Amino acid sequence: MEKEDVKILNKGEEEELELQGYRLCRWRLALVGLGVLFTGGFLLLLLYWMPQWCVRSTCTRTTARDAEVVLLRSTVGNIRYFTFHSTKYYWNDELQNFESTPTKTKCFCWISSVRRKLFFGVNEIAVKVPSLFKLLIKEVLNPFYIFQLFSVILWSADEYYYYALAIVIMSVISIATSLYTIKKQYVMLHDMVAAHSIVRVSVCRADNDIEEILSTDLVPGDVVVIPSNGTIMPCDAVLVSGTCIVNESMLTGESVPVTKTNLPNPIPGDRGESDSAYNTEEHKRHTLFCGTNVIQTRFYTGELVKAVVVRTGFSTAKGQLVRSILYPKPTDFKLYRDAYLFLLCLVGVAGIGFIYSIVLSIMNEVPAKTIIIESLDIITITVPPALPAAMTAGIVYAQRRLKHIGIFCISPQRINICGQINLVCFDKTGTLTEDGLDLWGVQRVENGSFHLSEENAYKENLVKSQFVACMATCHSLTKIEGQLSGDPLDLKMFEATGWILEEATEEETSLHNRIMPTVVRPPKQLLPQELPISTEQDMELYELSSAYEIGIVRQFPFSSALQRMSVVARLLGEKRMDAYMKGAPEVVASLCKKDTVPENFAEVLEGYTKQGFRVIALAHRRLESKLTWHKVQNINRDHIESNMEFLGLIIMQNKLKAETPGVLQDLHQAHIRTVMVTGDNMLTAISVARDCGMIPPQDTVIIADALPPHGGQAAKITWRYADKPSKTTRCLEEVNISLEDVCHRDEPKPQEFYHFAMNGKSFSVIAEHFPDMLQKLVLHGTVFARMAPDQKTQLIEALQGVDYFVGMCGDGANDCGALKRAHSGISLSELEASVASPFTSRTPNISCVPNLIREGRAALITSFCVFKFMALYSIIQYISVTLLYSILSNLGDFQFLFIDIAIILLIVFTMSLNPAWKELVSRRPPSGLISWPLLFSVLTQILICLGFQILTFLWVQQQPWYTVWSPLSDACNQSTHLNLSDVNDTEVDDHNIQNYENTSLFYVSSFQYLTVAIVFSKGKPFRQPSYKNCKTLTKVKITSYAIVTKFEIIFFVCLFASFFHRIVCVPVEWRLKLLLIIVVNTTVSVVVEGGFDLGAYKCLARLCCPHRMTPKARYMHLAQELSVDPDWPPKPTTTTEAKSYPENGSNYQIRISS
């Protein structure tokens, strides 16, 4: 089939899909049926585990248009669709591909609601809780449990009933626990989604008839009426009339109410920009999102607050959030990839033992049944059945410890990944700094020059100034139950004026034919006092003329993309209206008349921002008299926000949280990079970065200012130093030099450390026009300011692109995308939005970050320890069984049971109890199992155990008292101990389990399990030492591991095993020799492993590979390249330009201004 028949869905998105069409093939189906029959159903299991194999083995390729297998047919005309991850993908004839959003009809309003419902389906976010039977079938069909079932059948055939029964009990407990956990998670998610999901709503039908329906019957195109007392939105809808005050904390993490305004309605006959297509992102301020709480509404007389449904079900914002929980992005971690490779190696070892046992049995003329059972038994020994449970134990304990310190996790597998984090991105406001802002002062502008800074604007001489009027009107505050509510910055700014805000009541708005404006006025004590007029009529005229009230006629909400907001207001008694604007100083100044902006504007702004203040600029414009109320309601904001007069600056102070500097210092000492990603001003962010220690005082900060192509000129980056921007001369002579010339410069590289800083616009330009440069910049980029939410996500991806393990810490507002994209996202918000983040901290500061990394490192090391121990456990038992096979013997049923239950499970679950080390260290744990330290460690311990078992096996045969054991043997006749083997001497030992080799190997191997557990149970620098585990062991009533002495264990083993007639009595002198073997074995294992901890493997690696190895991580490789580049970092006054046609492998050239 041609490649063009492969369709790509969601190209470039997280759920990018490759679609291929197939048709069912009868003869292939018949062949597969025969295969299932001949393999006893195993082929059916294999096809269940590998669905793609099932499709390819039963179908033939065809075009997507004619596909039958993965597509469903609906009853609506010729619409074809299929569902993937709760999202429907529709066939588009024009594109000849599937798309998630149907574009077949341009206006859904003209299609009947019945057909629309058939098209879009029921409006519900259905989190179906599967039945226990379905969950059980899905769990039991897991390859691991199928292997266990095979093992149990094999052991039962070999009459190992007790061991098989123990494994069955363990499996049942494991399955029951897993089913309970999965069922509980489904129920919790279902209850969270189901809350307020089904309500009764009023829908406008033809002829303005109002019909009440269930929210599940809503479809895109319906016009719903928003009740005045508020509601929980059951869908995404765009306001077409009226305004709403909405709490969007469920989606954004911000509990601050947001004002939603209706879409601008074009004047009849006028076709302007307001007639453009609706876009959810562009018209966010007009959209009511599913799951958000509408608190209040304001409406016209005779016209209700209405909204048009645009998205339903899983297509809504809330639906997308639920989908991200139901179908999380697969965790791709080297540990899990290496685990499969390691298991394959064990399978290879099992294969060798399988062949060995067959050959040995044939040579000894063993019956065929015994050959089959014992050969297959080798496989079940080598691949440990308790491995998954053992690996999960460490993560479960880590999750409990995290919960104990106030960190909640919804993705436990990411705990291990946290142990690899080497870079953390932080939001600034609310994360590094306090949420609240304090007004530090104001600095007004008159006649194009700054006044001296003033502490506040609460003064009589300023009450009627445009500066104070802007502070009092340019905000999005509203009253909820009599209390002012809104953005904290707006609240501080308005409170500083001392003015009063009054909103029209519901009764008042019902008496007017348009929305009553919000009115602000100063307190009477601030108004100038004038002599009262004597007559009553003159008094009324005086009161009317002296009233100073401003009505807010139109509001253009704050946009993070535009970095500003504005309002249109009218002073009581005035005919003309005024426009007021506030926003980022650079943006506001660019929209003002040049003669109104002071010449020293940049210097004054820089002075404040370098001190860490947050600066807001104000501007004003007197509007034309021809602009009526109706025209203002429909005018574009670009027409209002231009040619304005600069009014001055408001200086806000944002204090660092007390914990921030200490936490950042701990991260730096652990060699974990920290990066600031904020929407605030560049220089403010740099100042905060210096204050909190993210940028040390002696380090240089290089600002990258990038400009897109313009007027035929290529995109370029101008480099300047943040601390010395004024030292650059105004008369710059530019000299073009080639890359070859630059390489021969003799100027030495600067020795000081440096950091790059850039804003969101520069980041976008560099990402588009300088992709090679972007990787170099993120290597030392520390401050990223004025970053939009999608740019934060792009930055996370860029850092991951150079092989950083990235953590992201934010307060939940505008950080959701970055929190989900990072390897480890930590939300400081406890609101519902935190369900999108893998981790949520109850502590509202960044102290949770080092705690999470410490626990991640401990969990990762625990996973390595447990995996290594389980591998050694399998190999030790494999060695014992292989040696015993050579004399046609084996371990007994109760010996297997004692090893697996009394030793292995106890060790596995206590190894995982070690808590994390108390501090972060600069060393990081390895990321995968296939690494030199781990391989050396495992291989040497295997060789040690193999050597001492072979020594025991051969040495016991060389003893003078040795003979082939029988019930009448008298090896212990000289001993004072009771000969336990004399009891039931007539019992027949069919499996030849009772012999001296078995007993000796059982003793030695039992201690080898304990030895490797102690050796592999590492403590410092990632976990607490094992001896500190005693308190935890006491709490869970497990006290037999790492406490009892060797002789007590021997005594316990003897009593337990001898009771079941599976070991034989040996002389005291051989017991002492066995003790000597155990002591020497333990000593050698501890010394060798200690040598690896001290770095012996590095010496071996250097001997094996004398040449310097290239670092695997791309960021380390880039750092090596840049360390020898004489032109890096860029010099001040250097300009880097993009090339249209790259030459010599470079896509930019350097220009130096001197």
Coordinates of N, CA and C in Angstrom, one line a residue, residues 78-141:
N78 N -24.0 10.5 5.2 CA -22.8 9.8 4.9 C -21.7 10.1 5.8
I79 N -22.0 10.6 7.0 CA -20.9 11.0 7.9 C -20.3 9.7 8.4
R80 N -18.9 9.6 8.4 CA -18.2 8.5 8.9 C -17.3 9.0 10.0
Y81 N -17.2 8.3 11.1 CA -16.4 8.7 12.2 C -15.9 7.5 13.0
F82 N -14.9 7.7 13.8 CA -14.5 6.7 14.8 C -14.2 7.5 16.0
T83 N -14.2 6.7 17.1 CA -13.9 7.3 18.4 C -12.6 6.8 19.0
F84 N -11.7 7.8 19.4 CA -10.5 7.4 20.0 C -10.3 8.3 21.2
H85 N -10.0 7.7 22.4 CA -9.9 8.4 23.7 C -11.0 9.4 23.9
S86 N -12.2 9.0 23.7 CA -13.4 9.7 23.9 C -13.6 10.9 23.0
T87 N -12.9 11.0 21.9 CA -13.0 12.0 20.9 C -13.4 11.4 19.6
K88 N -14.4 12.1 18.9 CA -14.8 11.6 17.6 C -14.0 12.3 16.5
Y89 N -13.6 11.5 15.5 CA -12.9 12.0 14.4 C -13.8 11.7 13.1
Y90 N -14.1 12.8 12.4 CA -15.0 12.8 11.3 C -14.3 12.8 10.0
W91 N -14.9 12.1 9.0 CA -14.3 12.1 7.7 C -14.6 13.4 6.9
N92 N -13.6 14.0 6.3 CA -13.7 15.2 5.6 C -13.4 14.9 4.1
D93 N -14.4 15.0 3.3 CA -14.1 14.7 1.8 C -13.2 15.6 1.2
E94 N -13.2 16.9 1.6 CA -12.3 17.9 1.0 C -10.9 17.6 1.3
L95 N -10.6 17.3 2.6 CA -9.2 17.0 3.1 C -8.8 15.6 2.8
Q96 N -9.8 14.7 2.5 CA -9.5 13.3 2.4 C -8.8 12.8 3.6
N97 N -9.3 13.2 4.7 CA -8.7 12.7 6.0 C -9.7 12.9 7.1
F98 N -9.4 12.4 8.3 CA -10.3 12.6 9.4 C -9.9 13.8 10.2
E99 N -10.8 14.5 10.9 CA -10.5 15.6 11.8 C -11.4 15.6 13.0
S100 N -10.9 16.1 14.1 CA -11.7 16.0 15.3 C -12.8 17.0 15.4
T101 N -12.7 18.1 14.7 CA -13.8 19.1 14.6 C -14.4 19.2 13.3
P102 N -15.7 18.8 13.1 CA -16.3 18.8 11.8 C -16.5 20.2 11.2
T103 N -16.2 20.3 10.0 CA -16.3 21.6 9.3 C -17.3 21.5 8.1
K104 N -18.1 20.4 8.1 CA -19.0 20.1 7.0 C -20.1 21.2 7.0
T105 N -20.5 21.6 8.1 CA -21.5 22.6 8.2 C -21.0 23.9 8.8
K106 N -21.2 25.0 8.2 CA -20.6 26.3 8.7 C -21.5 26.9 9.9
C107 N -22.8 26.6 9.9 CA -23.6 27.1 10.9 C -24.5 26.0 11.4
F108 N -24.3 25.6 12.6 CA -25.1 24.5 13.2 C -26.5 25.0 13.5
C109 N -26.7 26.3 13.6 CA -28.0 26.8 14.1 C -29.1 26.4 13.1
W110 N -28.8 26.3 11.8 CA -29.8 26.0 10.8 C -30.1 24.5 10.6
I111 N -29.4 23.7 11.3 CA -29.7 22.3 11.3 C -30.6 21.9 12.5
S112 N -31.5 21.0 12.3 CA -32.4 20.7 13.3 C -31.7 20.1 14.5
S113 N -32.2 20.4 15.7 CA -31.5 19.9 16.9 C -31.5 18.4 17.0
V114 N -32.4 17.7 16.3 CA -32.4 16.2 16.3 C -31.2 15.7 15.5
R115 N -31.0 16.3 14.3 CA -29.9 15.9 13.5 C -28.6 16.3 14.2
R116 N -28.5 17.4 14.8 CA -27.3 17.8 15.5 C -27.0 16.9 16.6
K117 N -28.0 16.4 17.3 CA -27.8 15.5 18.4 C -27.2 14.1 17.9
L118 N -27.8 13.7 16.7 CA -27.2 12.5 16.1 C -25.8 12.7 15.7
F119 N -25.5 13.9 15.3 CA -24.2 14.2 14.8 C -23.2 14.3 15.9
F120 N -23.5 15.0 17.0 CA -22.5 15.3 18.1 C -22.7 14.3 19.3
G121 N -23.9 13.7 19.4 CA -24.1 12.8 20.5 C -24.5 13.5 21.7
V122 N -24.6 12.7 22.8 CA -25.1 13.3 24.1 C -24.1 14.2 24.7
N123 N -24.5 15.3 25.3 CA -23.6 16.2 26.0 C -23.4 15.7 27.4
E124 N -22.4 14.9 27.5 CA -22.0 14.4 28.9 C -20.5 14.0 28.8
I125 N -19.9 14.2 29.9 CA -18.5 13.7 30.1 C -18.6 12.4 30.9
A126 N -18.8 11.4 30.1 CA -19.1 10.1 30.8 C -17.8 9.3 31.2
V127 N -17.6 9.3 32.5 CA -16.5 8.5 33.0 C -17.2 7.2 33.5
K128 N -17.2 6.2 32.6 CA -17.9 4.9 32.9 C -17.0 4.1 33.9
V129 N -17.7 3.7 34.9 CA -17.0 2.9 35.9 C -17.2 1.4 35.5
P130 N -16.2 0.8 35.0 CA -16.3 -0.6 34.5 C -16.7 -1.6 35.6
S131 N -17.4 -2.6 35.3 CA -17.8 -3.6 36.3 C -16.6 -4.4 36.8
L132 N -16.7 -5.0 38.0 CA -15.6 -5.7 38.5 C -15.3 -6.9 37.6
F133 N -16.3 -7.5 37.0 CA -16.0 -8.6 36.1 C -15.1 -8.2 34.9
K134 N -15.4 -7.0 34.3 CA -14.6 -6.5 33.2 C -13.2 -6.2 33.6
L135 N -13.1 -5.6 34.8 CA -11.8 -5.2 35.3 C -11.0 -6.5 35.7
L136 N -11.7 -7.5 36.2 CA -11.1 -8.8 36.5 C -10.5 -9.5 35.3
I137 N -11.3 -9.5 34.2 CA -10.9 -10.1 33.0 C -9.7 -9.4 32.4
K138 N -9.7 -8.1 32.4 CA -8.6 -7.3 31.9 C -7.4 -7.5 32.7
E139 N -7.5 -7.6 34.0 CA -6.4 -7.8 34.9 C -5.8 -9.2 34.7
V140 N -6.7 -10.2 34.7 CA -6.2 -11.6 34.6 C -5.5 -11.9 33.3
L141 N -5.9 -11.2 32.2 CA -5.3 -11.4 30.9 C -4.0 -10.7 30.8

